[in-house]
Short mmCIF file of C-alpha atoms and ligand atoms in Angstrom, two decimals:
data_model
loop_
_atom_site.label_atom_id
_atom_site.label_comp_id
_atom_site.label_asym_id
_atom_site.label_seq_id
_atom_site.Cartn_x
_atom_site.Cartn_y
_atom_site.Cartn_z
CA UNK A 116 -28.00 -15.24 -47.53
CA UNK A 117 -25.67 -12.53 -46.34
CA UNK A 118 -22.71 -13.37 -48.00
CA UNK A 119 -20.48 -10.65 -45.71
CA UNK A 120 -20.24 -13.23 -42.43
CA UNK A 121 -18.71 -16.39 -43.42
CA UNK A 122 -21.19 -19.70 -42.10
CA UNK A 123 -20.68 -22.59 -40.37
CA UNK A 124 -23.21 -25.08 -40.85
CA UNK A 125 -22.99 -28.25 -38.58
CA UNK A 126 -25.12 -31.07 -39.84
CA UNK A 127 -25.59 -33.46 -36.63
CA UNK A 128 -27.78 -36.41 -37.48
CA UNK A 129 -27.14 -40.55 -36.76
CA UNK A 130 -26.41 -42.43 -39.28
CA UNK A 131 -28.66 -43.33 -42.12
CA UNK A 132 -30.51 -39.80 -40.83
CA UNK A 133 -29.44 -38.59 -44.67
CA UNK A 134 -27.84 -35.82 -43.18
CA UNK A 135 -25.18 -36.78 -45.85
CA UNK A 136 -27.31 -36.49 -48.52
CA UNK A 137 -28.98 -33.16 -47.46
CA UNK A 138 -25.45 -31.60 -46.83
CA UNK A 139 -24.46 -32.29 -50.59
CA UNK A 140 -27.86 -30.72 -51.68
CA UNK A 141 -27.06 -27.26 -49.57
CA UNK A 142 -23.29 -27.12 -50.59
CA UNK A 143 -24.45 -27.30 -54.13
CA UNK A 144 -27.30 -24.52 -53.39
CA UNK A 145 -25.06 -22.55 -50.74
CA UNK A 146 -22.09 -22.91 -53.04
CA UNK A 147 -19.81 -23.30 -49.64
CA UNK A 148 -18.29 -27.05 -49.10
CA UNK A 149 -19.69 -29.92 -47.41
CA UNK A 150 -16.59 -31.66 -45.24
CA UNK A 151 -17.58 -34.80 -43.93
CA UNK A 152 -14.99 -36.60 -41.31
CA UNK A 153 -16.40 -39.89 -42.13
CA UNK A 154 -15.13 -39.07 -45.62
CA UNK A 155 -12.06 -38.17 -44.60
CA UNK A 156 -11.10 -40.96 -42.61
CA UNK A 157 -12.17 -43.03 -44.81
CA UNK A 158 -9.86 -41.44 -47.14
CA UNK A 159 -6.97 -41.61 -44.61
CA UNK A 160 -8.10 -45.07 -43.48
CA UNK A 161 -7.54 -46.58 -46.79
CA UNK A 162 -4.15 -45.17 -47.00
CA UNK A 163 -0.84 -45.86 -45.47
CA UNK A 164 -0.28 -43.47 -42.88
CA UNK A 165 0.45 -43.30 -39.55
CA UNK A 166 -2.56 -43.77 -38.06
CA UNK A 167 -4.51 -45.77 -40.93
CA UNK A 168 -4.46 -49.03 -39.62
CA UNK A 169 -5.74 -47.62 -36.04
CA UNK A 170 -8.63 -45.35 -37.65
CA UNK A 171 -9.85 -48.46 -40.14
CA UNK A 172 -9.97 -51.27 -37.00
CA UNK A 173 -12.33 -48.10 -34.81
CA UNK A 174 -14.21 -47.21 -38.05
CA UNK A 175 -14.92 -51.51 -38.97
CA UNK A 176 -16.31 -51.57 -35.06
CA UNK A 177 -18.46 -48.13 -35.24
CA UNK A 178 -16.51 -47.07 -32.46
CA UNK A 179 -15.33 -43.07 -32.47
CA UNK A 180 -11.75 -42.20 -33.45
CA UNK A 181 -9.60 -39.95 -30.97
CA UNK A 182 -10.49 -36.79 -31.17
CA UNK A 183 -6.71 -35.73 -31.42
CA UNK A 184 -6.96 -37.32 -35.08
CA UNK A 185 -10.15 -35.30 -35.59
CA UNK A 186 -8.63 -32.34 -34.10
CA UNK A 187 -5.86 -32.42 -36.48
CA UNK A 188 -7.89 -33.47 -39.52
CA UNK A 189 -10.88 -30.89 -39.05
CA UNK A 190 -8.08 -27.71 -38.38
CA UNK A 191 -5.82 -29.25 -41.80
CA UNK A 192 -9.82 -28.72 -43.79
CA UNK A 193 -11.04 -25.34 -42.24
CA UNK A 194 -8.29 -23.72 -42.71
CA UNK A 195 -8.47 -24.62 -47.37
CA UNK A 196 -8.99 -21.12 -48.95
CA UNK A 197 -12.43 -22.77 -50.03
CA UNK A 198 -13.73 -22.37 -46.48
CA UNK A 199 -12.92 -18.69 -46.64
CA UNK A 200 -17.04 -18.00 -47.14
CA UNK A 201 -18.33 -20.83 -45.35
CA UNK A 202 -18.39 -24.52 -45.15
CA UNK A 203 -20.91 -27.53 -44.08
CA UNK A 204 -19.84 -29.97 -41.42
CA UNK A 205 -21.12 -33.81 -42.07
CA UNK A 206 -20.31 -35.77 -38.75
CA UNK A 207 -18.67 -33.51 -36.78
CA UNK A 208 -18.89 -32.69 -33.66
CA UNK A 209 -19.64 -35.87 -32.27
CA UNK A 210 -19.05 -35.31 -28.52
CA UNK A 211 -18.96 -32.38 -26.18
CA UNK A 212 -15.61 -31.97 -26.10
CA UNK A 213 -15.21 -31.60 -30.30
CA UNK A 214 -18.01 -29.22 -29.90
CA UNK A 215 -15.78 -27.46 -28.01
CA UNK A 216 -12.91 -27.31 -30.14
CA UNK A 217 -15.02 -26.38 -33.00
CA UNK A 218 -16.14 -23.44 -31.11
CA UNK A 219 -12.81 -22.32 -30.55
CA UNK A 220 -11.02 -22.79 -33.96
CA UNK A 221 -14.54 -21.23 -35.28
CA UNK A 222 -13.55 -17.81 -32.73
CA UNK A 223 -10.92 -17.23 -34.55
CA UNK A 224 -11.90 -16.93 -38.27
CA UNK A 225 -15.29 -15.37 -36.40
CA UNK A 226 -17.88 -17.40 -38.45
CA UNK A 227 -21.34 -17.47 -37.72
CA UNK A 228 -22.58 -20.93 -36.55
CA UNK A 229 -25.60 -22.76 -37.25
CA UNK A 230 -26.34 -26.23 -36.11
CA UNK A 231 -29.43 -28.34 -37.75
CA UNK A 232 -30.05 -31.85 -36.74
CA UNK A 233 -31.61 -34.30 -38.82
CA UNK A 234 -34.32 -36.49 -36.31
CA UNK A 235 -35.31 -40.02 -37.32
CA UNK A 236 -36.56 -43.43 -35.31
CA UNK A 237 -34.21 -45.89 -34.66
CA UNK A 238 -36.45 -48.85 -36.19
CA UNK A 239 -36.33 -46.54 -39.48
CA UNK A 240 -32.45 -45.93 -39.26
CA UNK A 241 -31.40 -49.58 -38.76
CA UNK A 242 -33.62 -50.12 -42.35
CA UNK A 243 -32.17 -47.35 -43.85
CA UNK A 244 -28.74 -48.21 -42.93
CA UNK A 245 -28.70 -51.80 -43.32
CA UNK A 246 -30.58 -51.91 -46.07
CA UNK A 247 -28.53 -49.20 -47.91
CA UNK A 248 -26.49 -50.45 -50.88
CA UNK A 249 -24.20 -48.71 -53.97
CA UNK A 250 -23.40 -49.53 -57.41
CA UNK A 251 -19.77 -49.34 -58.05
CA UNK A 252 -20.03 -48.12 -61.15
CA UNK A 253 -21.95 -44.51 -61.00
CA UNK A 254 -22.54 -44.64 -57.20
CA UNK A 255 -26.19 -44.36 -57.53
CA UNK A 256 -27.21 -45.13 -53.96
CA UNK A 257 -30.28 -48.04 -53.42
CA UNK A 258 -31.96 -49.65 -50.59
CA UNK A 259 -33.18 -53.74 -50.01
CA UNK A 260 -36.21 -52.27 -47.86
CA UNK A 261 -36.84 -48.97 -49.45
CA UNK A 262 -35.39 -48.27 -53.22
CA UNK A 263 -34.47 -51.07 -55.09
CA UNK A 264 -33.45 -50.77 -58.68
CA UNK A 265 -36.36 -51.26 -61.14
CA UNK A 266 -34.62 -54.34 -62.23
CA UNK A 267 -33.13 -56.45 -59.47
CA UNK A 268 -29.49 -56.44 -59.96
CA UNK A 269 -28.98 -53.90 -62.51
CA UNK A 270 -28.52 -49.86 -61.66
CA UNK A 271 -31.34 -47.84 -62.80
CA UNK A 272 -28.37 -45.45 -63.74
CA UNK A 273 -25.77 -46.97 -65.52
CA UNK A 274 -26.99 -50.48 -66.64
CA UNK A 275 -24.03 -52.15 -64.28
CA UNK A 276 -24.44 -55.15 -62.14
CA UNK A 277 -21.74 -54.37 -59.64
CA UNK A 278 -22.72 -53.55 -55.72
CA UNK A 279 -21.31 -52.55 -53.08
CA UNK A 280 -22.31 -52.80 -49.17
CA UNK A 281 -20.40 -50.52 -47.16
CA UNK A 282 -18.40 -52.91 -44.81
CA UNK A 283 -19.21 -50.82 -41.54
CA UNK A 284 -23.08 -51.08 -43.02
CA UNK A 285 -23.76 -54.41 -40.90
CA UNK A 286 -26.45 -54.94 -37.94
CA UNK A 287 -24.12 -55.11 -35.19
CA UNK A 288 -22.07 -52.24 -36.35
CA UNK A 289 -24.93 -50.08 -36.82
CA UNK A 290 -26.32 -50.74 -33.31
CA UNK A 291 -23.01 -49.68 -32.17
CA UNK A 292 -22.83 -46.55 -34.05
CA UNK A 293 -26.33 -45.55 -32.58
CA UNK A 294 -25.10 -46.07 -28.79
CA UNK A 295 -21.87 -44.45 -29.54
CA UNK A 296 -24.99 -41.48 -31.29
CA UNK A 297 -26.91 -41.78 -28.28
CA UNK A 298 -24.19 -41.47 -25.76
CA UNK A 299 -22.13 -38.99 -27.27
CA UNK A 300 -23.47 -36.88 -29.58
CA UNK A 301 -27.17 -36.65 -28.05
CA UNK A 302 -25.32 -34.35 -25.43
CA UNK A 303 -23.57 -32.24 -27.86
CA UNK A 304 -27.28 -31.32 -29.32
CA UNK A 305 -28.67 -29.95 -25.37
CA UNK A 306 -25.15 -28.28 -25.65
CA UNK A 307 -26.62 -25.96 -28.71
CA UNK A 308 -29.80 -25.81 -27.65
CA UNK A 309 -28.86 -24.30 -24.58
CA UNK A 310 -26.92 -21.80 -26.77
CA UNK A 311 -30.02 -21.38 -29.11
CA UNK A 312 -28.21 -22.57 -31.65
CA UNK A 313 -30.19 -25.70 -32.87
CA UNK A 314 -32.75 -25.98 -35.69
CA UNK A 315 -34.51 -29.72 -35.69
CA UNK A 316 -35.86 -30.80 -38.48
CA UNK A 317 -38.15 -34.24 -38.65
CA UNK A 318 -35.96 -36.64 -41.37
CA UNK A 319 -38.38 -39.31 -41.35
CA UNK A 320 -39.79 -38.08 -44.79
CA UNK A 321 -38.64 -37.79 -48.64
CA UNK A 322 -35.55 -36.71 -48.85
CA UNK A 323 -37.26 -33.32 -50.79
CA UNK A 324 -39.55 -32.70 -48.18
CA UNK A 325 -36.68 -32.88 -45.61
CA UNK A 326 -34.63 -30.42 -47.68
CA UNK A 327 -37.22 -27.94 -47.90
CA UNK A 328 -37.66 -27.93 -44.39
CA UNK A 329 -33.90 -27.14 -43.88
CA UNK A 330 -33.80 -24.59 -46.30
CA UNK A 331 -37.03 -22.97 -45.00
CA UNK A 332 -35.12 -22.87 -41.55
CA UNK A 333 -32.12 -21.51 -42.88
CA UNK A 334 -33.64 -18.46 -44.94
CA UNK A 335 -34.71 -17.27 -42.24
CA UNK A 336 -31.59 -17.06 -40.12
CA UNK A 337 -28.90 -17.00 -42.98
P1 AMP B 1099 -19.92 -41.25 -41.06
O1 AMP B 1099 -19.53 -41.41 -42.49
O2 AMP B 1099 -20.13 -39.82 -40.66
O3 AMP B 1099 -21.09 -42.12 -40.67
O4 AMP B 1099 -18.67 -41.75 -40.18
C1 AMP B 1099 -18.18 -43.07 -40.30
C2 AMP B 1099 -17.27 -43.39 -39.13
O5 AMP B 1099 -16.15 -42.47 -39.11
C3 AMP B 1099 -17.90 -43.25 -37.73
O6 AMP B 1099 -18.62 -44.41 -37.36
C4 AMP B 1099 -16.65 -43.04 -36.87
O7 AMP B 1099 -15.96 -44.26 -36.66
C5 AMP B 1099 -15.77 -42.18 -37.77
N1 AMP B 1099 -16.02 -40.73 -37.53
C6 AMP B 1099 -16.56 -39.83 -38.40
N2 AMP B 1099 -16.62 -38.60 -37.86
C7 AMP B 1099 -16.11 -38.73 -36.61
C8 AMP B 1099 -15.94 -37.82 -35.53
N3 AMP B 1099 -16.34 -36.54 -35.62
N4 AMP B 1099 -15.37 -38.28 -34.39
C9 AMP B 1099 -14.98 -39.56 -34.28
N5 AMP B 1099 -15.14 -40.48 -35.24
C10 AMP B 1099 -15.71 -40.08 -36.41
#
């Protein structure tokens, strides 16, 4: 990697993809910071601020918060002295016009941006994020379809017996998360590919053989 231009690396993926996942494995390798908005609001969400209570009843719905939030939020992160050498973006952009404001904010501190997105079926995505369950204890992450603990009801990891279900993790929710993906952020991927900006990588594999893919990808533009 040439460590002289700082990176921008925009993970764009819908949910349950893993591009979550994947982004934490690169930060660690890249040694740049993985900012994820859905983090973040969560984060603000659970607070008292002013716009909490507004960005927890969008988030409980799957619905998109304004991007003036965003706007605010994303500029606040970018411009951390930890950013300085690059960073990893974990659901954001999510339309065309957040794509756009990226761009700009990303003119001035003249990065060089990368955009991967992570492709899997819907029928497989509605499993994964359905089925997709925490303990509360560690935060080793399980799945009812795909990885259940060896012993039903106890963590693999830590021995506890204490799950969690993300609250926005239900079927209707979901399905509402993957029109808001398909009407929204499908666009903002023809946007980079018309820039030739765009790596795709298939996500409906292990999530090793996925990240070997992405690093093979990024060698050999990085
Ligand atoms: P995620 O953790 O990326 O799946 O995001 C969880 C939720 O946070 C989404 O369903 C949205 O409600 C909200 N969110 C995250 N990122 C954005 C974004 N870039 N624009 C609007 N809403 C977002």
């Amino acid at each position: 990697m040439d460590s002289s231009v700082p990176v921008a690396i925009v993970m764009i993926g819908p949910p349950g993809s893993g591009k979550g996942t994947q982004s934490s494995k690169l930060s660690a390798f890249l040694g740049i910071p993985k900012i994820s908005t859905g983090d973040i609001l969560r984060q603000v969400a659970s607070g008292s601020s002013r716009n909490s209570e507004e960005i927890r009843a969008i988030m409980e719905t799957g619905g998109l918060v304004p991007d003036s939030i965003l706007a605010d939020l994303v500029t606040s992160r970018l411009s951390e002295p930890d950013c300085k050498k690059g960073f990893i973006l974990d659901g954001y952009p999510r339309n065309i016009d957040q794509a756009i404001f990226l761009e700009s904010l990303l003119q001035v501190k003249n990065y060089k941006l990368l955009v991967v997105e992570i492709a899997v079926p819907e029928d497989v995505l509605l499993k994964r994020v359905t089925g997709r369950f925490s303990c509360r204890v560690c935060g080793a992450i399980y799945n009812k379809y795909f990885l259940r603990p060896r012993n039903e009801k106890i963590c693999d990891q830590c021995g506890s017996a204490d799950f969690a279900y993300r609250s926005d993790d239900n079927e209707l929710v979901v399905r509402e998360r993957l029109r808001e993906y398909t009407l929204q952020t499908l666009p903002v991927l023809d946007y980079y590919k018309a820039k030739h900006l765009l790596v795709s990588v298939d996500g409906n594999r292990s999530l090793d053989e996925v990240y070997d893919e992405l690093t093979c990808h990024l060698s050999k533009v990085l």
